């Protein structure tokens, strides 16, 4: 039995699967990841700050014009992106009653766009932008249409902040509890498209007590040795093939 055939068999025999995903899930949707070979953090710019620093809370506070310029560029890219075969495969597994939750570090909303219902967004979503004065919520298109460089609420004039977790900010307590709850109850955990170096999110997989851990990532991670199966192909390719084998009973 090949590793892929075994993966299909594991999908068929497990009933409470959780998917834990990172930026590598959305690369097939033309959204660059962060730490991969062509990732955001490896791109050279003429700016005096690293892309990682520009996504921090202190940079948002100290350099708002530069922050929103970078953020709107990336948000516009996400608005044009469409779900890929990884998102659709996970949505189908959920409809089949196999997948109980998607726990994602991504902020692009593509899991929901593909049809997934129980999506726990550890780092928030670009689909929501909150006025820091009156609390009104604005969608992505409304946010991008507002005057630059710093978007203000048309109602009260307050600054709109993306509902995403920046570096130096805390994760949402409710989302943390739900993610740990789902992972701790899973009989199979699939990790896809993440380097497992960003904490506290990467530490959530320590709550997994099931019998099958599958990792799909192009580059090695600190958890490879603990996995039942490790795939170096794209997340979409592995999930699509595994789903097809599961349904074919092969």
mmCIF file of C-alpha atoms in Angstrom:
data_model
loop_
_atom_site.group_PDB
_atom_site.id
_atom_site.type_symbol
_atom_site.label_atom_id
_atom_site.label_comp_id
_atom_site.label_asym_id
_atom_site.label_seq_id
_atom_site.Cartn_x
_atom_site.Cartn_y
_atom_site.Cartn_z
ATOM 1 C CA UNK A 1 0.000 0.000 0.000
ATOM 2 C CA UNK A 2 1.415 3.383 -0.999
ATOM 3 C CA UNK A 3 1.402 6.319 1.451
ATOM 4 C CA UNK A 4 -1.384 7.926 -0.587
ATOM 5 C CA UNK A 5 -3.477 4.745 -0.537
ATOM 6 C CA UNK A 6 -2.952 4.543 3.203
ATOM 7 C CA UNK A 7 -4.083 8.140 3.526
ATOM 8 C CA UNK A 8 -7.284 7.301 1.662
ATOM 9 C CA UNK A 9 -7.844 4.341 3.971
ATOM 10 C CA UNK A 10 -7.277 6.502 7.050
ATOM 11 C CA UNK A 11 -9.807 9.038 5.794
ATOM 12 C CA UNK A 12 -12.309 6.216 5.335
ATOM 13 C CA UNK A 13 -11.819 4.705 8.809
ATOM 14 C CA UNK A 14 -11.808 7.891 10.900
ATOM 15 C CA UNK A 15 -14.925 9.779 11.918
ATOM 16 C CA UNK A 16 -13.745 12.908 13.710
ATOM 17 C CA UNK A 17 -11.057 14.551 11.588
ATOM 18 C CA UNK A 18 -9.714 18.047 12.231
ATOM 19 C CA UNK A 19 -7.653 20.004 9.733
ATOM 20 C CA UNK A 20 -5.050 22.460 11.050
ATOM 21 C CA UNK A 21 -3.816 24.709 8.257
ATOM 22 C CA UNK A 22 -1.480 27.552 7.466
ATOM 23 C CA UNK A 23 -0.521 29.829 4.587
ATOM 24 C CA UNK A 24 0.547 26.913 2.372
ATOM 25 C CA UNK A 25 -3.114 25.948 1.979
ATOM 26 C CA UNK A 26 -3.778 29.084 -0.064
ATOM 27 C CA UNK A 27 -0.683 29.209 -2.269
ATOM 28 C CA UNK A 28 -2.580 27.405 -5.043
ATOM 29 C CA UNK A 29 -5.015 30.334 -4.898
ATOM 30 C CA UNK A 30 -2.124 32.666 -5.802
ATOM 31 C CA UNK A 31 -1.732 33.992 -2.255
ATOM 32 C CA UNK A 32 1.969 33.841 -1.302
ATOM 33 C CA UNK A 33 2.854 32.149 1.971
ATOM 34 C CA UNK A 34 5.277 33.630 4.493
ATOM 35 C CA UNK A 35 8.253 31.339 5.027
ATOM 36 C CA UNK A 36 8.273 29.201 1.884
ATOM 37 C CA UNK A 37 10.762 29.470 -0.956
ATOM 38 C CA UNK A 38 8.817 32.323 -2.583
ATOM 39 C CA UNK A 39 7.209 33.539 0.635
ATOM 40 C CA UNK A 40 6.495 37.085 1.735
ATOM 41 C CA UNK A 41 9.342 37.091 4.232
ATOM 42 C CA UNK A 42 11.887 36.172 1.534
ATOM 43 C CA UNK A 43 10.919 38.943 -0.837
ATOM 44 C CA UNK A 44 13.377 41.829 -1.130
ATOM 45 C CA UNK A 45 12.066 45.379 -0.909
ATOM 46 C CA UNK A 46 13.544 48.858 -0.765
ATOM 47 C CA UNK A 47 11.772 49.530 2.516
ATOM 48 C CA UNK A 48 13.767 49.822 5.760
ATOM 49 C CA UNK A 49 11.433 47.356 7.528
ATOM 50 C CA UNK A 50 10.972 43.627 7.098
ATOM 51 C CA UNK A 51 7.531 42.371 5.983
ATOM 52 C CA UNK A 52 7.243 40.631 9.361
ATOM 53 C CA UNK A 53 7.772 43.882 11.273
ATOM 54 C CA UNK A 54 5.255 45.642 9.040
ATOM 55 C CA UNK A 55 2.616 43.154 10.228
ATOM 56 C CA UNK A 56 3.214 43.935 13.913
ATOM 57 C CA UNK A 57 1.084 45.950 16.322
ATOM 58 C CA UNK A 58 3.802 48.483 17.035
ATOM 59 C CA UNK A 59 4.260 49.127 13.317
ATOM 60 C CA UNK A 60 0.492 49.626 12.940
ATOM 61 C CA UNK A 61 0.657 52.214 15.726
ATOM 62 C CA UNK A 62 3.880 53.969 14.678
ATOM 63 C CA UNK A 63 3.657 53.839 10.865
ATOM 64 C CA UNK A 64 -0.048 53.681 9.961
ATOM 65 C CA UNK A 65 0.359 54.933 6.384
ATOM 66 C CA UNK A 66 2.935 52.281 5.509
ATOM 67 C CA UNK A 67 0.941 49.619 7.376
ATOM 68 C CA UNK A 68 -2.280 50.278 5.482
ATOM 69 C CA UNK A 69 -0.452 50.517 2.159
ATOM 70 C CA UNK A 70 0.966 47.009 2.627
ATOM 71 C CA UNK A 71 -2.221 45.634 4.146
ATOM 72 C CA UNK A 72 -4.522 46.919 1.409
ATOM 73 C CA UNK A 73 -2.217 45.496 -1.256
ATOM 74 C CA UNK A 74 -2.378 42.040 0.334
ATOM 75 C CA UNK A 75 -6.102 42.333 1.080
ATOM 76 C CA UNK A 76 -6.824 43.240 -2.537
ATOM 77 C CA UNK A 77 -4.970 40.090 -3.596
ATOM 78 C CA UNK A 78 -7.122 38.031 -1.226
ATOM 79 C CA UNK A 79 -10.328 39.601 -2.508
ATOM 80 C CA UNK A 80 -9.534 38.358 -6.023
ATOM 81 C CA UNK A 81 -8.471 34.875 -4.858
ATOM 82 C CA UNK A 82 -10.706 31.840 -5.312
ATOM 83 C CA UNK A 83 -10.772 28.600 -3.278
ATOM 84 C CA UNK A 84 -8.532 25.828 -4.566
ATOM 85 C CA UNK A 85 -8.809 22.038 -4.488
ATOM 86 C CA UNK A 86 -7.626 21.903 -0.864
ATOM 87 C CA UNK A 87 -10.486 24.138 0.297
ATOM 88 C CA UNK A 88 -13.050 22.202 -1.737
ATOM 89 C CA UNK A 89 -11.803 18.805 -0.549
ATOM 90 C CA UNK A 90 -12.084 19.882 3.081
ATOM 91 C CA UNK A 91 -15.577 21.268 2.519
ATOM 92 C CA UNK A 92 -16.607 17.942 0.977
ATOM 93 C CA UNK A 93 -15.158 15.970 3.883
ATOM 94 C CA UNK A 94 -17.227 18.123 6.227
ATOM 95 C CA UNK A 95 -20.417 17.523 4.206
ATOM 96 C CA UNK A 96 -19.708 13.782 4.369
ATOM 97 C CA UNK A 97 -19.590 13.959 8.162
ATOM 98 C CA UNK A 98 -15.888 13.144 8.300
ATOM 99 C CA UNK A 99 -14.373 16.517 9.137
ATOM 100 C CA UNK A 100 -15.515 18.185 12.334
ATOM 101 C CA UNK A 101 -13.555 21.438 12.058
ATOM 102 C CA UNK A 102 -11.005 23.487 10.167
ATOM 103 C CA UNK A 103 -8.591 25.356 12.413
ATOM 104 C CA UNK A 104 -6.796 27.894 10.251
ATOM 105 C CA UNK A 105 -4.060 30.470 10.649
ATOM 106 C CA UNK A 106 -5.183 32.069 7.373
ATOM 107 C CA UNK A 107 -7.169 35.283 7.178
ATOM 108 C CA UNK A 108 -8.414 35.007 3.576
ATOM 109 C CA UNK A 109 -11.892 33.507 4.156
ATOM 110 C CA UNK A 110 -11.418 30.927 1.381
ATOM 111 C CA UNK A 111 -12.507 27.966 3.521
ATOM 112 C CA UNK A 112 -15.930 29.544 3.997
ATOM 113 C CA UNK A 113 -16.071 30.545 0.335
ATOM 114 C CA UNK A 114 -15.549 26.872 -0.588
ATOM 115 C CA UNK A 115 -18.431 25.818 1.662
ATOM 116 C CA UNK A 116 -16.844 24.866 4.990
ATOM 117 C CA UNK A 117 -19.100 25.683 7.943
ATOM 118 C CA UNK A 118 -17.080 25.112 11.106
ATOM 119 C CA UNK A 119 -14.002 27.264 10.516
ATOM 120 C CA UNK A 120 -12.006 28.560 13.470
ATOM 121 C CA UNK A 121 -9.880 31.522 12.386
ATOM 122 C CA UNK A 122 -6.998 31.836 14.827
ATOM 123 C CA UNK A 123 -5.677 35.029 13.268
ATOM 124 C CA UNK A 124 -8.961 36.680 12.310
ATOM 125 C CA UNK A 125 -10.211 37.556 8.829
ATOM 126 C CA UNK A 126 -9.726 40.242 6.177
ATOM 127 C CA UNK A 127 -13.481 40.008 5.605
ATOM 128 C CA UNK A 128 -14.037 42.078 8.751
ATOM 129 C CA UNK A 129 -12.737 45.571 9.528
ATOM 130 C CA UNK A 130 -13.780 47.238 12.775
ATOM 131 C CA UNK A 131 -14.116 50.921 13.613
ATOM 132 C CA UNK A 132 -12.035 51.532 16.713
ATOM 133 C CA UNK A 133 -14.409 54.293 17.862
ATOM 134 C CA UNK A 134 -17.986 53.111 17.293
ATOM 135 C CA UNK A 135 -17.449 49.390 16.664
ATOM 136 C CA UNK A 136 -19.182 49.268 13.282
ATOM 137 C CA UNK A 137 -18.031 46.442 11.019
ATOM 138 C CA UNK A 138 -17.122 46.893 7.373
ATOM 139 C CA UNK A 139 -16.568 44.226 4.740
ATOM 140 C CA UNK A 140 -13.547 43.921 2.505
ATOM 141 C CA UNK A 141 -14.949 45.825 -0.481
ATOM 142 C CA UNK A 142 -16.203 48.683 1.705
ATOM 143 C CA UNK A 143 -12.836 48.882 3.433
ATOM 144 C CA UNK A 144 -10.848 48.984 0.185
ATOM 145 C CA UNK A 145 -13.127 51.679 -1.238
ATOM 146 C CA UNK A 146 -12.541 54.100 1.625
ATOM 147 C CA UNK A 147 -10.173 57.030 1.213
ATOM 148 C CA UNK A 148 -6.479 56.352 1.579
ATOM 149 C CA UNK A 149 -4.035 56.218 3.099
ATOM 150 C CA UNK A 150 -5.700 55.621 6.488
ATOM 151 C CA UNK A 151 -9.330 54.401 6.304
ATOM 152 C CA UNK A 152 -11.841 56.125 8.568
ATOM 153 C CA UNK A 153 -15.395 55.208 9.474
ATOM 154 C CA UNK A 154 -17.852 57.202 7.299
ATOM 155 C CA UNK A 155 -20.239 57.414 10.267
ATOM 156 C CA UNK A 156 -18.093 58.570 13.183
ATOM 157 C CA UNK A 157 -14.656 59.217 11.712
ATOM 158 C CA UNK A 158 -12.880 56.560 13.757
ATOM 159 C CA UNK A 159 -9.970 54.605 12.313
ATOM 160 C CA UNK A 160 -10.866 51.209 10.835
ATOM 161 C CA UNK A 161 -8.636 48.377 11.992
ATOM 162 C CA UNK A 162 -8.591 45.025 10.210
ATOM 163 C CA UNK A 163 -10.017 42.238 12.361
ATOM 164 C CA UNK A 164 -6.778 40.270 12.091
ATOM 165 C CA UNK A 165 -4.274 39.338 14.780
ATOM 166 C CA UNK A 166 -1.017 41.197 14.264
ATOM 167 C CA UNK A 167 2.294 40.179 15.784
ATOM 168 C CA UNK A 168 2.376 41.259 19.461
ATOM 169 C CA UNK A 169 -1.419 40.933 19.733
ATOM 170 C CA UNK A 170 -3.298 38.192 21.585
ATOM 171 C CA UNK A 171 -5.476 35.581 19.933
ATOM 172 C CA UNK A 172 -9.205 35.617 20.621
ATOM 173 C CA UNK A 173 -9.907 33.625 23.784
ATOM 174 C CA UNK A 174 -13.130 32.051 22.490
ATOM 175 C CA UNK A 175 -11.488 30.890 19.256
ATOM 176 C CA UNK A 176 -8.611 29.405 21.256
ATOM 177 C CA UNK A 177 -11.006 27.428 23.446
ATOM 178 C CA UNK A 178 -12.961 26.125 20.461
ATOM 179 C CA UNK A 179 -9.804 25.146 18.567
ATOM 180 C CA UNK A 180 -8.387 23.242 21.540
ATOM 181 C CA UNK A 181 -11.762 21.593 22.109
ATOM 182 C CA UNK A 182 -11.990 20.352 18.518
ATOM 183 C CA UNK A 183 -8.360 19.188 18.327
ATOM 184 C CA UNK A 184 -8.519 17.364 21.662
ATOM 185 C CA UNK A 185 -11.616 15.395 20.523
ATOM 186 C CA UNK A 186 -10.265 14.467 17.085
ATOM 187 C CA UNK A 187 -9.308 10.909 16.177
ATOM 188 C CA UNK A 188 -7.261 12.155 13.209
ATOM 189 C CA UNK A 189 -5.433 15.461 12.769
ATOM 190 C CA UNK A 190 -4.286 16.646 9.354
ATOM 191 C CA UNK A 191 -1.724 19.461 9.414
ATOM 192 C CA UNK A 192 -1.291 21.261 6.116
ATOM 193 C CA UNK A 193 0.722 24.151 4.732
ATOM 194 C CA UNK A 194 2.333 25.367 7.934
ATOM 195 C CA UNK A 195 5.890 25.462 9.211
ATOM 196 C CA UNK A 196 4.693 24.942 12.801
ATOM 197 C CA UNK A 197 6.986 27.663 14.133
ATOM 198 C CA UNK A 198 4.443 30.399 14.889
ATOM 199 C CA UNK A 199 3.237 30.264 18.486
ATOM 200 C CA UNK A 200 0.898 30.019 20.246
ATOM 201 C CA UNK A 201 -0.971 28.543 17.252
ATOM 202 C CA UNK A 202 1.581 25.792 16.556
ATOM 203 C CA UNK A 203 1.337 24.633 20.163
ATOM 204 C CA UNK A 204 -2.346 23.769 19.774
ATOM 205 C CA UNK A 205 -1.500 20.461 18.147
ATOM 206 C CA UNK A 206 -0.103 19.317 21.499
ATOM 207 C CA UNK A 207 -3.731 18.884 22.553
ATOM 208 C CA UNK A 208 -4.239 16.151 19.958
ATOM 209 C CA UNK A 209 -4.583 12.693 21.533
ATOM 210 C CA UNK A 210 -5.884 10.685 18.569
ATOM 211 C CA UNK A 211 -4.087 7.851 16.807
ATOM 212 C CA UNK A 212 -3.355 9.399 13.388
ATOM 213 C CA UNK A 213 -1.331 12.514 12.619
ATOM 214 C CA UNK A 214 -0.819 13.433 8.956
ATOM 215 C CA UNK A 215 1.414 16.303 7.848
ATOM 216 C CA UNK A 216 1.361 17.916 4.400
ATOM 217 C CA UNK A 217 4.065 20.529 3.877
ATOM 218 C CA UNK A 218 6.681 21.153 1.221
ATOM 219 C CA UNK A 219 9.406 21.899 3.773
ATOM 220 C CA UNK A 220 10.409 19.943 6.912
ATOM 221 C CA UNK A 221 8.795 20.901 10.232
ATOM 222 C CA UNK A 222 9.732 20.244 13.872
ATOM 223 C CA UNK A 223 6.899 17.678 14.089
ATOM 224 C CA UNK A 224 7.721 15.436 11.119
ATOM 225 C CA UNK A 225 9.067 12.621 13.278
ATOM 226 C CA UNK A 226 5.839 12.313 15.265
ATOM 227 C CA UNK A 227 3.602 11.869 12.225
ATOM 228 C CA UNK A 228 1.875 8.776 10.878
ATOM 229 C CA UNK A 229 2.331 10.069 7.326
ATOM 230 C CA UNK A 230 4.298 12.987 5.867
ATOM 231 C CA UNK A 231 3.689 14.358 2.366
ATOM 232 C CA UNK A 232 5.870 16.895 0.553
ATOM 233 C CA UNK A 233 3.395 17.563 -2.262
ATOM 234 C CA UNK A 234 0.979 20.493 -2.313
ATOM 235 C CA UNK A 235 -1.877 20.430 0.177
ATOM 236 C CA UNK A 236 -4.441 20.514 -2.613
ATOM 237 C CA UNK A 237 -2.899 17.578 -4.457
ATOM 238 C CA UNK A 238 -2.730 15.363 -1.382
ATOM 239 C CA UNK A 239 -6.243 16.150 -0.136
ATOM 240 C CA UNK A 240 -7.778 15.757 -3.582
ATOM 241 C CA UNK A 241 -6.096 12.397 -4.212
ATOM 242 C CA UNK A 242 -6.787 11.140 -0.696
ATOM 243 C CA UNK A 243 -10.461 12.070 -0.978
ATOM 244 C CA UNK A 244 -10.756 10.321 -4.348
ATOM 245 C CA UNK A 245 -9.150 7.127 -2.996
ATOM 246 C CA UNK A 246 -11.392 7.216 0.054
ATOM 247 C CA UNK A 247 -14.513 7.447 -2.086
ATOM 248 C CA UNK A 248 -13.273 4.744 -4.449
ATOM 249 C CA UNK A 249 -12.570 2.404 -1.537
ATOM 250 C CA UNK A 250 -8.995 1.806 -2.730
#
